mmCIF file of C-alpha atoms in Angstrom:
data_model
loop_
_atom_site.group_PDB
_atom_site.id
_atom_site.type_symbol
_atom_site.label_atom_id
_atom_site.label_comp_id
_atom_site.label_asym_id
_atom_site.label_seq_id
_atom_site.Cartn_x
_atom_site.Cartn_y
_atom_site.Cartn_z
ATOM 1 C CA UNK R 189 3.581 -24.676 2.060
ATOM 2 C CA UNK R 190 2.228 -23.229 5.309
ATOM 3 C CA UNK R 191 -1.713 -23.064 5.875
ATOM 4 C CA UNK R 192 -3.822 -22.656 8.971
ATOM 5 C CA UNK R 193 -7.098 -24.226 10.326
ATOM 6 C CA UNK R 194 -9.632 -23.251 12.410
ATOM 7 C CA UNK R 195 -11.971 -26.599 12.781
ATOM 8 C CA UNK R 196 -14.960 -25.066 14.195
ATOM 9 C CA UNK R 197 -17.128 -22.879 12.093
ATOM 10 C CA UNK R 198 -18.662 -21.982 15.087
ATOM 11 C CA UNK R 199 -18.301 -21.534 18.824
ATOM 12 C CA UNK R 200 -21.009 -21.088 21.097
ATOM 13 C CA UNK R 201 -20.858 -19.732 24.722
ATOM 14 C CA UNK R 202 -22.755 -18.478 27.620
ATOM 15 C CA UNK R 203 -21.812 -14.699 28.964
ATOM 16 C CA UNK R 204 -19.593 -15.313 31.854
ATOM 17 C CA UNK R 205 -18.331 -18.686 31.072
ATOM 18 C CA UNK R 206 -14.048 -19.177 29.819
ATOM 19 C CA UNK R 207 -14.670 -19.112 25.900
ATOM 20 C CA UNK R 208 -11.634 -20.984 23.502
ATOM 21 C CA UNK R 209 -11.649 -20.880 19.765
ATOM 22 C CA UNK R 210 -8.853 -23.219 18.219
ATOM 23 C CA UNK R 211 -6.480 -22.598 15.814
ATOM 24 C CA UNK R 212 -3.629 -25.354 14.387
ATOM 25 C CA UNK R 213 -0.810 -24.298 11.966
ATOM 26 C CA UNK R 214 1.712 -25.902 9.927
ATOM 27 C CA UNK R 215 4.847 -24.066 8.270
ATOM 28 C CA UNK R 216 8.025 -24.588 7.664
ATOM 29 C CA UNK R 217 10.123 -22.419 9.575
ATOM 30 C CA UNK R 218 9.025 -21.027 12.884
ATOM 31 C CA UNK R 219 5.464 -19.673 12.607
ATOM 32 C CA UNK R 220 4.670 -16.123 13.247
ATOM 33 C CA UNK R 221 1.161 -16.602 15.002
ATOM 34 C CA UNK R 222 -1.891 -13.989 14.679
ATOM 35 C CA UNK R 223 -5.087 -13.586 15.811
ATOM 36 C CA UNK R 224 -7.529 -11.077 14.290
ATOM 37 C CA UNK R 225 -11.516 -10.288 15.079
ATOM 38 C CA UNK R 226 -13.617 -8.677 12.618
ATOM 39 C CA UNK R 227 -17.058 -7.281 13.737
ATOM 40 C CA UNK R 228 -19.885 -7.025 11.275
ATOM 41 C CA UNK R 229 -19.251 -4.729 8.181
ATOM 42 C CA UNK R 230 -15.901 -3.589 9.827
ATOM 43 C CA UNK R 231 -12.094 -4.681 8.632
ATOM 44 C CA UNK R 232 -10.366 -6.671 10.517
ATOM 45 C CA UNK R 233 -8.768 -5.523 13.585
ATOM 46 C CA UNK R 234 -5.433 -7.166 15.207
ATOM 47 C CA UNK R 235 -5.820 -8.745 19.107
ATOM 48 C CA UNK R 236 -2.674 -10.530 19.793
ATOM 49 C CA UNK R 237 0.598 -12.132 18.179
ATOM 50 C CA UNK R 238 3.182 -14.941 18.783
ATOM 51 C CA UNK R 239 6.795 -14.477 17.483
ATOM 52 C CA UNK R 240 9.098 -15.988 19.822
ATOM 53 C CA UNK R 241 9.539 -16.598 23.827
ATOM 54 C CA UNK R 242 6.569 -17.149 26.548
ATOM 55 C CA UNK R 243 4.231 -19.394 24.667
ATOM 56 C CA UNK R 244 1.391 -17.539 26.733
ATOM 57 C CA UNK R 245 0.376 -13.952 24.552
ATOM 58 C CA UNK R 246 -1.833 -11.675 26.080
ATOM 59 C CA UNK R 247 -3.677 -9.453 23.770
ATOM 60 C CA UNK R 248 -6.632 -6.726 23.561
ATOM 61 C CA UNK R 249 -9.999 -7.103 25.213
ATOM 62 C CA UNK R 250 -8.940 -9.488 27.661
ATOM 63 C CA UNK R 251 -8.070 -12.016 24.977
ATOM 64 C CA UNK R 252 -4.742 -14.293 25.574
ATOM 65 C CA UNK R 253 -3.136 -17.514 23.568
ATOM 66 C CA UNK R 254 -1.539 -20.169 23.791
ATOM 67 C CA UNK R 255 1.269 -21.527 21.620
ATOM 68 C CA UNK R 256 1.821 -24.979 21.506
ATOM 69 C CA UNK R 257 4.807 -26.216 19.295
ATOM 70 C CA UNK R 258 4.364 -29.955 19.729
ATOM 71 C CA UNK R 259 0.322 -29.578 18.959
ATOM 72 C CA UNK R 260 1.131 -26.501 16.159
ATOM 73 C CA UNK R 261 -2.026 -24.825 17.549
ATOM 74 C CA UNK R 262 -2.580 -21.412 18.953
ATOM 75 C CA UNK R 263 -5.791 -21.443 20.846
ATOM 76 C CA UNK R 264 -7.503 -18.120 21.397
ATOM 77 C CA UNK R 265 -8.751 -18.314 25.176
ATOM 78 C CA UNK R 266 -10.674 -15.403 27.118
ATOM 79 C CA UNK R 267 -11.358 -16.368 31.233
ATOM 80 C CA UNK R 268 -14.730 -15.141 30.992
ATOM 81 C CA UNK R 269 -16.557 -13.982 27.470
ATOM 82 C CA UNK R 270 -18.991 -10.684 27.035
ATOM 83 C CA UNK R 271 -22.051 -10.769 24.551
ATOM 84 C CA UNK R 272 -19.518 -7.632 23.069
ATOM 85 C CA UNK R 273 -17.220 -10.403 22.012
ATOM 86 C CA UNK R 274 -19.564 -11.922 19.301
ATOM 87 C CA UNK R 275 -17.725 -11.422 16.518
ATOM 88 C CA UNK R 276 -16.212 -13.398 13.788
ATOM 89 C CA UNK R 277 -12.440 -14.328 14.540
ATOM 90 C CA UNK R 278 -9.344 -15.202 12.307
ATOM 91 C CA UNK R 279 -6.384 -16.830 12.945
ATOM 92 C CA UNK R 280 -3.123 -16.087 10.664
ATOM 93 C CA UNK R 281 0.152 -17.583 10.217
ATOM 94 C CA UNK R 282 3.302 -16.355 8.398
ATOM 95 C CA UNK R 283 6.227 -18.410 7.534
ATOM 96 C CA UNK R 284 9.391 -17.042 9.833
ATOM 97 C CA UNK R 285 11.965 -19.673 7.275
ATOM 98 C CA UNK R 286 11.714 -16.451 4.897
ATOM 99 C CA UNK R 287 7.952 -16.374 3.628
ATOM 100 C CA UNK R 288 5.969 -13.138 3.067
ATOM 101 C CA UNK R 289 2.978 -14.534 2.669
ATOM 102 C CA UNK R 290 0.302 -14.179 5.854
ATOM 103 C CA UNK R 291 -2.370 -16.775 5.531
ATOM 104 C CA UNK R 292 -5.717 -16.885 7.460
ATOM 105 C CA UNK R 293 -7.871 -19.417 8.277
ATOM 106 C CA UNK R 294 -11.528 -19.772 7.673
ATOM 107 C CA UNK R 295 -12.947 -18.141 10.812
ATOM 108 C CA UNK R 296 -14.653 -18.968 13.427
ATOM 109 C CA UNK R 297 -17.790 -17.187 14.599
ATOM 110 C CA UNK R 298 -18.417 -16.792 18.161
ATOM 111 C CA UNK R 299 -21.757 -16.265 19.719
ATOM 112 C CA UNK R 300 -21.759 -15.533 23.437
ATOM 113 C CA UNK R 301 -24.839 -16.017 24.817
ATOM 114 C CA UNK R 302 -26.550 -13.682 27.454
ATOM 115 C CA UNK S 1121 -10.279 3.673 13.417
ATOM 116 C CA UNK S 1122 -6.978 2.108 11.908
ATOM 117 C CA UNK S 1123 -6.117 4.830 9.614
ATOM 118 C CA UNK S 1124 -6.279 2.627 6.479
ATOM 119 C CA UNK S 1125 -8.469 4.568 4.541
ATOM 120 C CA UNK S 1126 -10.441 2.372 1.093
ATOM 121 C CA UNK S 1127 -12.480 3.939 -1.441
ATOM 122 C CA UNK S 1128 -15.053 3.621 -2.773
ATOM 123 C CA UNK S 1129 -16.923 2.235 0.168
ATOM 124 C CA UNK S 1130 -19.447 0.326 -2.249
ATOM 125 C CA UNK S 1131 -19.727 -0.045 -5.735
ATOM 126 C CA UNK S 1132 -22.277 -1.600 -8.067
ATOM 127 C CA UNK S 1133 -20.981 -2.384 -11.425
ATOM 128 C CA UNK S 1134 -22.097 -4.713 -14.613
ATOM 129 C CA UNK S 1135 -20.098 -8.006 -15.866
ATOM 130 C CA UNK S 1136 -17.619 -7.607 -18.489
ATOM 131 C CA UNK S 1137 -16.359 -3.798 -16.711
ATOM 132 C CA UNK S 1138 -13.517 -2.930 -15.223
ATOM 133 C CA UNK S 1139 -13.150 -1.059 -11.730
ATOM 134 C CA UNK S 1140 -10.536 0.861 -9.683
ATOM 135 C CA UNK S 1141 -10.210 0.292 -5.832
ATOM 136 C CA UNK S 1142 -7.914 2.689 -4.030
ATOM 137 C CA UNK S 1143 -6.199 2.215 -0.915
ATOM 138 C CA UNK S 1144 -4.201 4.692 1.438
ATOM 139 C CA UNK S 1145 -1.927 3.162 4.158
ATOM 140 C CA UNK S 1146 -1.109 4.343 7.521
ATOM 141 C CA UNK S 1147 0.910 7.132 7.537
ATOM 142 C CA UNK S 1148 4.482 5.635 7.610
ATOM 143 C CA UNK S 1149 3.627 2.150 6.915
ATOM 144 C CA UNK S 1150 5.978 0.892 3.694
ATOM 145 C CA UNK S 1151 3.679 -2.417 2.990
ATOM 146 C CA UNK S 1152 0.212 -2.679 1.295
ATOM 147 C CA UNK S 1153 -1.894 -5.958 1.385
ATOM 148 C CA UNK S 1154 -4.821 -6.571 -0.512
ATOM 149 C CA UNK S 1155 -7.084 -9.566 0.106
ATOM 150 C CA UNK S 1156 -10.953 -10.670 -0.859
ATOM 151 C CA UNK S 1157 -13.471 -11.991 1.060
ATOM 152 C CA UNK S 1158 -16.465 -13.798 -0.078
ATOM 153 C CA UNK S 1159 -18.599 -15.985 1.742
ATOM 154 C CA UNK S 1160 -17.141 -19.334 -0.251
ATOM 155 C CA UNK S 1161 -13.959 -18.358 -0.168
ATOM 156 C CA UNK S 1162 -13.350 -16.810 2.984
ATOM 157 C CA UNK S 1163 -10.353 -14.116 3.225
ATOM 158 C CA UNK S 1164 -8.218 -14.255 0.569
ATOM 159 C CA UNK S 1165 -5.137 -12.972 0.287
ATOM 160 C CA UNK S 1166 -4.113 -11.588 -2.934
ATOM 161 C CA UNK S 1167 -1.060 -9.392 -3.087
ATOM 162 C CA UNK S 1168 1.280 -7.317 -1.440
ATOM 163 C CA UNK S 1169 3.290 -4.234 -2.447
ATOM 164 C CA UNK S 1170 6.617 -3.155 -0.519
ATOM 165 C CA UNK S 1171 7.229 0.398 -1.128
ATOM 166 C CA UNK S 1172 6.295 0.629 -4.471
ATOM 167 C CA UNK S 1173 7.964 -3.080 -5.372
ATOM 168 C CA UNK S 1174 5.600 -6.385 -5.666
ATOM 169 C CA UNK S 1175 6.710 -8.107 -2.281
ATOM 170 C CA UNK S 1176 4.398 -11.735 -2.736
ATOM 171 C CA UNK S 1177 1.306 -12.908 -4.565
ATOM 172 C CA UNK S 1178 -1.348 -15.097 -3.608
ATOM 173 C CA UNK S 1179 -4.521 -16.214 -5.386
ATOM 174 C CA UNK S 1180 -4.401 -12.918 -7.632
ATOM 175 C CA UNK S 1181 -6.222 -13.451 -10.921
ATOM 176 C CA UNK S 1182 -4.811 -12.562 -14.108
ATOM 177 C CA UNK S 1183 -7.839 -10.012 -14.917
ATOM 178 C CA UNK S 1184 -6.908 -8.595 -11.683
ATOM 179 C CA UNK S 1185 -4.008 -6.199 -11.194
ATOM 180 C CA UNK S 1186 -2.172 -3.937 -8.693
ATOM 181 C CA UNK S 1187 0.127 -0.653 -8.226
ATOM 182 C CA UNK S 1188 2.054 0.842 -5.144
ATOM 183 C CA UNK S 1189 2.723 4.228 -6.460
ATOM 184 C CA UNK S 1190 5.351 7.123 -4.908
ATOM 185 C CA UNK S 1191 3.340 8.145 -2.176
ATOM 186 C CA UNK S 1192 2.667 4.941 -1.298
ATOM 187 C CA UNK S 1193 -1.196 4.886 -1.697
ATOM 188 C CA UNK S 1194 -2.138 1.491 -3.770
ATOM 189 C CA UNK S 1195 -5.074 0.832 -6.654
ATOM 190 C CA UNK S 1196 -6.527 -3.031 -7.365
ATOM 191 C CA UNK S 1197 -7.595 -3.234 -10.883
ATOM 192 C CA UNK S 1198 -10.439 -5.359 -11.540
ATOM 193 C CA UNK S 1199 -11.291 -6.448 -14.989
ATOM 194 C CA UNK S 1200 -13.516 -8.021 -17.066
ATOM 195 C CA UNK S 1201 -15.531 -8.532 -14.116
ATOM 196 C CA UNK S 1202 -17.739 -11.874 -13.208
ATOM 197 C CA UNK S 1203 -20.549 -12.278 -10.960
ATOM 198 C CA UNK S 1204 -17.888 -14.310 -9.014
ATOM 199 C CA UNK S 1205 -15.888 -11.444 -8.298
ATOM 200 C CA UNK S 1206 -18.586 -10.033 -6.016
ATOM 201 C CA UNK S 1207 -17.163 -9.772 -2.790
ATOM 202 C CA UNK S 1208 -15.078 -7.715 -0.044
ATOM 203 C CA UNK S 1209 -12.051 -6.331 -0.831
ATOM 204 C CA UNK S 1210 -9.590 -5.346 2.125
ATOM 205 C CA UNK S 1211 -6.411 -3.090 1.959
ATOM 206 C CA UNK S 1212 -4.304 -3.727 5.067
ATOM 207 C CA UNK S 1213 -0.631 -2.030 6.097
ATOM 208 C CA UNK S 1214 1.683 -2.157 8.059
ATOM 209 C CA UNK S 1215 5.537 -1.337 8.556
ATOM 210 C CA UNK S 1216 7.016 -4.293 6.763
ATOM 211 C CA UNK S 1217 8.589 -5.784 9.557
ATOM 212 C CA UNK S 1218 8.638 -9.418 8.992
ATOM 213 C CA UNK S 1219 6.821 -10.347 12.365
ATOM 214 C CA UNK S 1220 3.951 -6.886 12.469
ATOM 215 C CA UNK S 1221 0.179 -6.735 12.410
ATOM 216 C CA UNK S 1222 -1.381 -5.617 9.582
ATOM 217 C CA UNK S 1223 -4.144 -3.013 10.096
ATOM 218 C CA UNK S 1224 -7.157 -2.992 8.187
ATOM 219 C CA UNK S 1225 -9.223 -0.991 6.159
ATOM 220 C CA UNK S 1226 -12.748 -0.695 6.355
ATOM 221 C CA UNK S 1227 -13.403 -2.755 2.719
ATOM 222 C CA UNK S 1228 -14.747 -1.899 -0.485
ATOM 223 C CA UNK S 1229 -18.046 -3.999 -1.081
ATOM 224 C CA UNK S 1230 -18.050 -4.832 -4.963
ATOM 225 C CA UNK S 1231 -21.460 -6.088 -6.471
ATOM 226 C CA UNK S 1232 -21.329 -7.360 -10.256
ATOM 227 C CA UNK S 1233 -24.783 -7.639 -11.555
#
């Protein structure tokens, strides 16, 4: 069965400073990596995806990942994080070997600092 | 603005009713998603409609229900509600592809009192 974790509730970081929010995955087929943000009493809005090929994604906002097959993670990164980026972020995975289902983790909050 | 449109936006209702949450899909988009997210259970996801066919299921409950009809708009049938069902409910779309973002809708809080 494929599931996703996200093992930090929440990620604190000062405006300026290179912000990461980790994500690890396990499927059974090859993984079909997302990353979503939602904003307070908004849906959830799509920033970048991993299907196949360079394991580095670059996304909205200035947000990019990294795919890691060896680790199964796919660790949101951002070189330098705005207050604007607080926000509550999701990582999804789908099963490629078939599967329909997209599942997403907990979330992690992020609170940039000013 | 994804152009997943939910209604209502909020409703109040009483345990023991039953309510109807509607969903319209980005124009051209084939798949409808519905999920729920509470603050225990974190986002949910509970079924998905291709084109008017049931596609997968997740954590759906029996009391709960769902349609894709013609047009491809999509209704979540809630029924003898709980407290516990008070939460967010999300509608996302997207084109089917087996590797495309879904985009979201805006949510349809649900209080049971």
């Amino acid at each position: 069965a494929q599931s996703v974790a996200q093992p930090e509730d929440q990620v604190n970081v000062a405006e300026g400073n290179p912000l990461t929010v980790k994500c690890t995955y396990s499927v059974s087929g090859n993984p079909y990596l997302f990353w979503y943000v939602q904003y307070p009493n908004r849906g959830l809005q799509f920033l970048l995806k991993y299907i196949t090929g360079d394991n580095l994604v670059k996304g909205s906002y200035g947000f990019e990942a990294e795919f890691n097959k060896s680790q199964t993670s796919f660790h949101l990164k951002k070189p330098s994080a705005l207050v604007s980026d607080s926000a509550l972020y999701f990582c999804a995975v789908r099963d490629g070997d078939g599967g329909f289902k997209t599942i997403f983790g907990a979330g992690t909050r992020l609170f940039v600092k000013a | 603005d994804s152009g997943v449109t939910q209604t209502p936006k909020h409703l109040i209702t009483a345990t023991g009713q039953r309510v109807t949450l509607r969903c319209s899909p980005r124009s051209g988009d084939l798949s409808v998603y519905w999920y729920q997210q509470s603050l225990d259970q974190g986002l949910q996801f509970l079924i998905q409609y291709y084109n008017g066919e049931e596609r997968a299921k997740g954590n759906i409950l029996e009391r709960f229900s769902a349609q894709q009809f013609p047009d491809l708009h999509s209704e979540l049938n809630l029924s003898s509600l709980e407290l516990g069902d008070s939460a967010l409910y999300f509608c996302a779309s997207s084109d089917g592809g087996d590797y495309n973002e879904q985009f979201f809708g805006p949510g349809t809080r649900l209080t049971v009192l």
